[in-house]
Amino acid sequence: HRVRPLIKLTDGTLLIGDQAEGSVADYHQYQISFSECRWLRLDPVRGVTLGTWVDRPDLSRVDEVGVFDVIPGSGVHVEGLPVEKQQPPPVGGWIAISGFELWGQALSR
């Protein structure tokens, strides 16, 4: 399991970054630069990437930021239910994140 940056644009498009971090040995602190990521569209129902790289997405149009793991966990999957509404997986199919900081500049809309 590896954590990847996830952004939701103002038009509802979900994009997942190509930079991934994670360790099975211990907790570590990581930094991911969104401006250096390459981005793919994400299907929120199946939790899979779609198509080809999105060239230069407008990062000033980001409404939400998070992280995602495209590898299915050991949890139960309900067909047709968006990933964010799935039940939490049992031990062995998760990623522990103790903190999340986002450095950016807020823009008025």
Short mmCIF file of N, CA and C in Angstrom, two decimals:
data_model
loop_
_atom_site.label_atom_id
_atom_site.label_comp_id
_atom_site.label_asym_id
_atom_site.label_seq_id
_atom_site.Cartn_x
_atom_site.Cartn_y
_atom_site.Cartn_z
N HIS A 1 0.84 -1.19 0.00
CA HIS A 1 0.00 0.00 0.00
C HIS A 1 0.88 1.24 0.00
N ARG A 2 0.54 2.19 -0.87
CA ARG A 2 1.31 3.42 -0.99
C ARG A 2 0.34 4.59 -1.11
N VAL A 3 0.61 5.63 -0.36
CA VAL A 3 -0.22 6.83 -0.35
C VAL A 3 0.10 7.70 -1.55
N ARG A 4 -0.92 8.11 -2.27
CA ARG A 4 -0.76 9.00 -3.42
C ARG A 4 -1.64 10.23 -3.21
N PRO A 5 -1.18 11.40 -3.66
CA PRO A 5 -2.00 12.61 -3.51
C PRO A 5 -3.23 12.54 -4.40
N LEU A 6 -4.34 13.05 -3.90
CA LEU A 6 -5.60 13.06 -4.60
C LEU A 6 -6.16 14.48 -4.55
N ILE A 7 -6.60 15.00 -5.69
CA ILE A 7 -7.22 16.32 -5.71
C ILE A 7 -8.56 16.25 -6.42
N LYS A 8 -9.47 17.10 -5.97
CA LYS A 8 -10.77 17.24 -6.62
C LYS A 8 -10.85 18.66 -7.15
N LEU A 9 -11.03 18.78 -8.46
CA LEU A 9 -11.11 20.09 -9.09
C LEU A 9 -12.52 20.66 -8.96
N THR A 10 -12.66 21.95 -9.23
CA THR A 10 -13.95 22.62 -9.09
C THR A 10 -15.04 22.01 -9.97
N ASP A 11 -14.66 21.37 -11.08
CA ASP A 11 -15.66 20.74 -11.95
C ASP A 11 -16.00 19.32 -11.52
N GLY A 12 -15.43 18.85 -10.38
CA GLY A 12 -15.72 17.52 -9.86
C GLY A 12 -14.74 16.45 -10.29
N THR A 13 -13.82 16.77 -11.19
CA THR A 13 -12.83 15.80 -11.66
C THR A 13 -11.91 15.40 -10.52
N LEU A 14 -11.69 14.11 -10.36
CA LEU A 14 -10.73 13.59 -9.38
C LEU A 14 -9.45 13.22 -10.10
N LEU A 15 -8.31 13.69 -9.59
CA LEU A 15 -7.01 13.38 -10.16
C LEU A 15 -6.13 12.79 -9.08
N ILE A 16 -5.37 11.75 -9.44
CA ILE A 16 -4.44 11.13 -8.51
C ILE A 16 -3.03 11.31 -9.03
N GLY A 17 -2.10 11.66 -8.14
CA GLY A 17 -0.72 11.93 -8.53
C GLY A 17 0.11 10.68 -8.66
N ASP A 18 1.21 10.80 -9.40
CA ASP A 18 2.09 9.65 -9.63
C ASP A 18 3.09 9.45 -8.50
N GLN A 19 3.26 10.43 -7.62
CA GLN A 19 4.19 10.26 -6.50
C GLN A 19 3.50 9.44 -5.41
N ALA A 20 4.20 8.43 -4.89
CA ALA A 20 3.63 7.56 -3.86
C ALA A 20 4.64 7.37 -2.74
N GLU A 21 4.13 7.35 -1.53
CA GLU A 21 4.98 7.16 -0.37
C GLU A 21 4.38 6.11 0.54
N GLY A 22 5.23 5.39 1.25
CA GLY A 22 4.74 4.41 2.20
C GLY A 22 5.85 3.49 2.64
N SER A 23 5.70 2.93 3.81
CA SER A 23 6.68 2.02 4.35
C SER A 23 5.97 0.98 5.19
N VAL A 24 6.34 -0.25 5.02
CA VAL A 24 5.75 -1.30 5.85
C VAL A 24 6.53 -1.50 7.14
N ALA A 25 7.69 -0.90 7.24
CA ALA A 25 8.56 -1.12 8.40
C ALA A 25 8.25 -0.19 9.57
N ASP A 26 7.90 1.05 9.30
CA ASP A 26 7.74 2.02 10.38
C ASP A 26 7.04 3.25 9.84
N TYR A 27 6.68 4.14 10.76
CA TYR A 27 6.07 5.40 10.35
C TYR A 27 7.16 6.37 9.92
N HIS A 28 6.93 7.06 8.82
CA HIS A 28 7.89 8.02 8.30
C HIS A 28 7.17 9.28 7.89
N GLN A 29 7.91 10.38 7.86
CA GLN A 29 7.36 11.64 7.39
C GLN A 29 7.75 11.81 5.93
N TYR A 30 6.78 12.18 5.10
CA TYR A 30 7.02 12.34 3.67
C TYR A 30 6.55 13.71 3.21
N GLN A 31 7.16 14.18 2.15
CA GLN A 31 6.71 15.41 1.51
C GLN A 31 6.47 15.12 0.04
N ILE A 32 5.32 15.57 -0.46
CA ILE A 32 4.99 15.39 -1.86
C ILE A 32 4.71 16.77 -2.44
N SER A 33 5.38 17.10 -3.52
CA SER A 33 5.18 18.38 -4.18
C SER A 33 4.14 18.21 -5.28
N PHE A 34 2.95 18.80 -5.09
CA PHE A 34 1.89 18.66 -6.06
C PHE A 34 2.27 19.24 -7.42
N SER A 35 3.07 20.29 -7.40
CA SER A 35 3.45 20.92 -8.67
C SER A 35 4.39 20.04 -9.49
N GLU A 36 5.00 19.03 -8.86
CA GLU A 36 5.90 18.13 -9.57
C GLU A 36 5.25 16.79 -9.92
N CYS A 37 3.99 16.61 -9.56
CA CYS A 37 3.28 15.37 -9.86
C CYS A 37 2.80 15.35 -11.30
N ARG A 38 2.71 14.14 -11.83
CA ARG A 38 1.93 13.92 -13.04
C ARG A 38 0.61 13.35 -12.55
N TRP A 39 -0.48 13.65 -13.26
CA TRP A 39 -1.81 13.33 -12.76
C TRP A 39 -2.59 12.45 -13.73
N LEU A 40 -3.38 11.53 -13.17
CA LEU A 40 -4.31 10.69 -13.92
C LEU A 40 -5.71 10.88 -13.35
N ARG A 41 -6.73 10.75 -14.18
CA ARG A 41 -8.10 10.79 -13.69
C ARG A 41 -8.36 9.54 -12.84
N LEU A 42 -9.25 9.68 -11.87
CA LEU A 42 -9.59 8.56 -10.99
C LEU A 42 -11.09 8.31 -11.04
N ASP A 43 -11.46 7.06 -11.20
CA ASP A 43 -12.87 6.66 -11.13
C ASP A 43 -13.20 6.46 -9.65
N PRO A 44 -14.09 7.31 -9.08
CA PRO A 44 -14.36 7.23 -7.64
C PRO A 44 -15.16 6.00 -7.22
N VAL A 45 -15.84 5.36 -8.16
CA VAL A 45 -16.63 4.18 -7.82
C VAL A 45 -15.75 2.94 -7.74
N ARG A 46 -14.91 2.75 -8.75
CA ARG A 46 -14.04 1.57 -8.79
C ARG A 46 -12.69 1.79 -8.13
N GLY A 47 -12.29 3.06 -7.93
CA GLY A 47 -10.98 3.34 -7.32
C GLY A 47 -9.82 3.01 -8.24
N VAL A 48 -10.00 3.21 -9.56
CA VAL A 48 -8.96 2.92 -10.53
C VAL A 48 -8.67 4.16 -11.37
N THR A 49 -7.47 4.21 -11.93
CA THR A 49 -7.10 5.33 -12.79
C THR A 49 -7.70 5.14 -14.18
N LEU A 50 -7.88 6.27 -14.87
CA LEU A 50 -8.50 6.26 -16.19
C LEU A 50 -7.64 7.01 -17.19
N GLY A 51 -7.53 6.47 -18.40
CA GLY A 51 -6.93 7.20 -19.51
C GLY A 51 -5.45 7.47 -19.40
N THR A 52 -5.07 8.61 -19.98
CA THR A 52 -3.66 9.00 -20.06
C THR A 52 -3.39 10.17 -19.11
N TRP A 53 -2.15 10.58 -19.04
CA TRP A 53 -1.75 11.69 -18.17
C TRP A 53 -2.52 12.96 -18.51
N VAL A 54 -2.91 13.69 -17.49
CA VAL A 54 -3.58 14.98 -17.66
C VAL A 54 -2.48 16.04 -17.72
N ASP A 55 -2.35 16.70 -18.85
CA ASP A 55 -1.30 17.71 -19.02
C ASP A 55 -1.63 18.98 -18.24
N ARG A 56 -0.75 19.34 -17.37
CA ARG A 56 -0.81 20.60 -16.62
C ARG A 56 -2.20 20.96 -16.09
N PRO A 57 -2.73 20.18 -15.14
CA PRO A 57 -4.02 20.57 -14.58
C PRO A 57 -3.88 21.90 -13.85
N ASP A 58 -4.93 22.69 -13.85
CA ASP A 58 -4.92 24.00 -13.20
C ASP A 58 -5.06 23.81 -11.70
N LEU A 59 -3.94 23.83 -10.97
CA LEU A 59 -3.95 23.60 -9.53
C LEU A 59 -4.58 24.75 -8.75
N SER A 60 -4.88 25.86 -9.42
CA SER A 60 -5.60 26.95 -8.75
C SER A 60 -7.10 26.64 -8.68
N ARG A 61 -7.53 25.55 -9.33
CA ARG A 61 -8.94 25.15 -9.36
C ARG A 61 -9.20 23.93 -8.47
N VAL A 62 -8.34 23.70 -7.48
CA VAL A 62 -8.49 22.56 -6.57
C VAL A 62 -9.46 22.94 -5.45
N ASP A 63 -10.49 22.11 -5.25
CA ASP A 63 -11.45 22.33 -4.17
C ASP A 63 -11.15 21.47 -2.95
N GLU A 64 -10.67 20.26 -3.16
CA GLU A 64 -10.39 19.34 -2.06
C GLU A 64 -9.08 18.62 -2.31
N VAL A 65 -8.41 18.24 -1.21
CA VAL A 65 -7.13 17.55 -1.28
C VAL A 65 -7.16 16.38 -0.30
N GLY A 66 -6.56 15.27 -0.70
CA GLY A 66 -6.48 14.12 0.18
C GLY A 66 -5.44 13.15 -0.31
N VAL A 67 -5.53 11.93 0.16
CA VAL A 67 -4.62 10.87 -0.28
C VAL A 67 -5.45 9.64 -0.62
N PHE A 68 -4.88 8.76 -1.43
CA PHE A 68 -5.60 7.58 -1.89
C PHE A 68 -4.60 6.47 -2.15
N ASP A 69 -5.06 5.23 -2.01
CA ASP A 69 -4.28 4.04 -2.33
C ASP A 69 -5.02 3.27 -3.40
N VAL A 70 -4.44 3.15 -4.59
CA VAL A 70 -5.13 2.47 -5.69
C VAL A 70 -5.08 0.96 -5.58
N ILE A 71 -4.35 0.42 -4.62
CA ILE A 71 -4.31 -1.02 -4.42
C ILE A 71 -5.49 -1.40 -3.52
N PRO A 72 -6.35 -2.32 -3.97
CA PRO A 72 -7.47 -2.72 -3.12
C PRO A 72 -6.99 -3.29 -1.80
N GLY A 73 -7.65 -2.91 -0.72
CA GLY A 73 -7.31 -3.44 0.60
C GLY A 73 -7.98 -4.78 0.82
N SER A 74 -7.93 -5.25 2.04
CA SER A 74 -8.55 -6.54 2.35
C SER A 74 -9.97 -6.37 2.85
N GLY A 75 -10.54 -5.18 2.63
CA GLY A 75 -11.90 -4.90 3.09
C GLY A 75 -12.95 -5.42 2.12
N VAL A 76 -14.19 -5.22 2.49
CA VAL A 76 -15.33 -5.63 1.67
C VAL A 76 -15.63 -4.53 0.67
N HIS A 77 -15.86 -4.88 -0.58
CA HIS A 77 -16.19 -3.91 -1.63
C HIS A 77 -17.65 -4.09 -2.02
N VAL A 78 -18.40 -3.00 -2.02
CA VAL A 78 -19.80 -3.04 -2.44
C VAL A 78 -19.87 -2.42 -3.83
N GLU A 79 -20.26 -3.21 -4.82
CA GLU A 79 -20.31 -2.77 -6.21
C GLU A 79 -21.23 -1.56 -6.37
N GLY A 80 -20.73 -0.51 -7.06
CA GLY A 80 -21.53 0.68 -7.33
C GLY A 80 -21.50 1.72 -6.23
N LEU A 81 -20.88 1.43 -5.09
CA LEU A 81 -20.79 2.39 -3.99
C LEU A 81 -19.45 3.12 -4.09
N PRO A 82 -19.46 4.47 -4.09
CA PRO A 82 -18.20 5.20 -4.19
C PRO A 82 -17.21 4.76 -3.11
N VAL A 83 -15.93 4.81 -3.45
CA VAL A 83 -14.88 4.36 -2.55
C VAL A 83 -14.96 5.03 -1.18
N GLU A 84 -15.24 6.35 -1.17
CA GLU A 84 -15.25 7.06 0.10
C GLU A 84 -16.41 6.65 1.01
N LYS A 85 -17.39 5.90 0.48
CA LYS A 85 -18.53 5.45 1.28
C LYS A 85 -18.44 3.96 1.63
N GLN A 86 -17.34 3.32 1.24
CA GLN A 86 -17.15 1.90 1.57
C GLN A 86 -16.89 1.78 3.07
N GLN A 87 -17.19 0.63 3.62
CA GLN A 87 -16.90 0.35 5.03
C GLN A 87 -15.39 0.30 5.24
N PRO A 88 -14.89 0.70 6.43
CA PRO A 88 -13.45 0.61 6.69
C PRO A 88 -12.98 -0.85 6.57
N PRO A 89 -11.79 -1.06 6.02
CA PRO A 89 -11.28 -2.42 5.87
C PRO A 89 -10.79 -2.97 7.20
N PRO A 90 -10.74 -4.30 7.33
CA PRO A 90 -10.15 -4.90 8.53
C PRO A 90 -8.64 -4.72 8.53
N VAL A 91 -8.00 -5.11 9.60
CA VAL A 91 -6.55 -4.98 9.71
C VAL A 91 -5.88 -5.65 8.52
N GLY A 92 -4.91 -4.97 7.92
CA GLY A 92 -4.16 -5.51 6.79
C GLY A 92 -4.50 -4.83 5.48
N GLY A 93 -5.57 -4.05 5.44
CA GLY A 93 -5.95 -3.40 4.20
C GLY A 93 -6.11 -1.91 4.38
N TRP A 94 -5.17 -1.27 5.05
CA TRP A 94 -5.30 0.15 5.34
C TRP A 94 -3.96 0.83 5.38
N ILE A 95 -4.01 2.16 5.43
CA ILE A 95 -2.83 2.99 5.57
C ILE A 95 -3.07 3.91 6.77
N ALA A 96 -2.12 4.02 7.66
CA ALA A 96 -2.26 4.90 8.82
C ALA A 96 -1.60 6.24 8.52
N ILE A 97 -2.36 7.31 8.67
CA ILE A 97 -1.83 8.67 8.47
C ILE A 97 -2.10 9.44 9.75
N SER A 98 -1.04 9.89 10.40
CA SER A 98 -1.22 10.59 11.67
C SER A 98 -1.38 12.09 11.51
N GLY A 99 -0.97 12.62 10.38
CA GLY A 99 -1.09 14.06 10.15
C GLY A 99 -1.03 14.36 8.67
N PHE A 100 -1.60 15.50 8.32
CA PHE A 100 -1.62 15.89 6.92
C PHE A 100 -1.57 17.41 6.88
N GLU A 101 -0.53 17.96 6.28
CA GLU A 101 -0.40 19.41 6.13
C GLU A 101 -0.39 19.75 4.65
N LEU A 102 -1.07 20.81 4.31
CA LEU A 102 -1.09 21.28 2.93
C LEU A 102 -0.60 22.72 2.93
N TRP A 103 0.43 22.96 2.18
CA TRP A 103 0.95 24.31 2.05
C TRP A 103 0.54 24.82 0.68
N GLY A 104 -0.17 25.91 0.69
CA GLY A 104 -0.63 26.48 -0.57
C GLY A 104 -1.11 27.90 -0.34
N GLN A 105 -1.75 28.42 -1.32
CA GLN A 105 -2.26 29.79 -1.26
C GLN A 105 -3.74 29.75 -1.58
N ALA A 106 -4.55 30.26 -0.65
CA ALA A 106 -6.01 30.27 -0.86
C ALA A 106 -6.36 31.34 -1.90
N LEU A 107 -7.29 30.99 -2.77
CA LEU A 107 -7.77 31.91 -3.80
C LEU A 107 -9.26 32.13 -3.61
N SER A 108 -9.71 33.35 -3.82
CA SER A 108 -11.16 33.60 -3.74
C SER A 108 -11.78 33.23 -5.08
N ARG A 109 -13.03 32.83 -5.04
CA ARG A 109 -13.74 32.40 -6.26
C ARG A 109 -14.96 33.25 -6.45
#
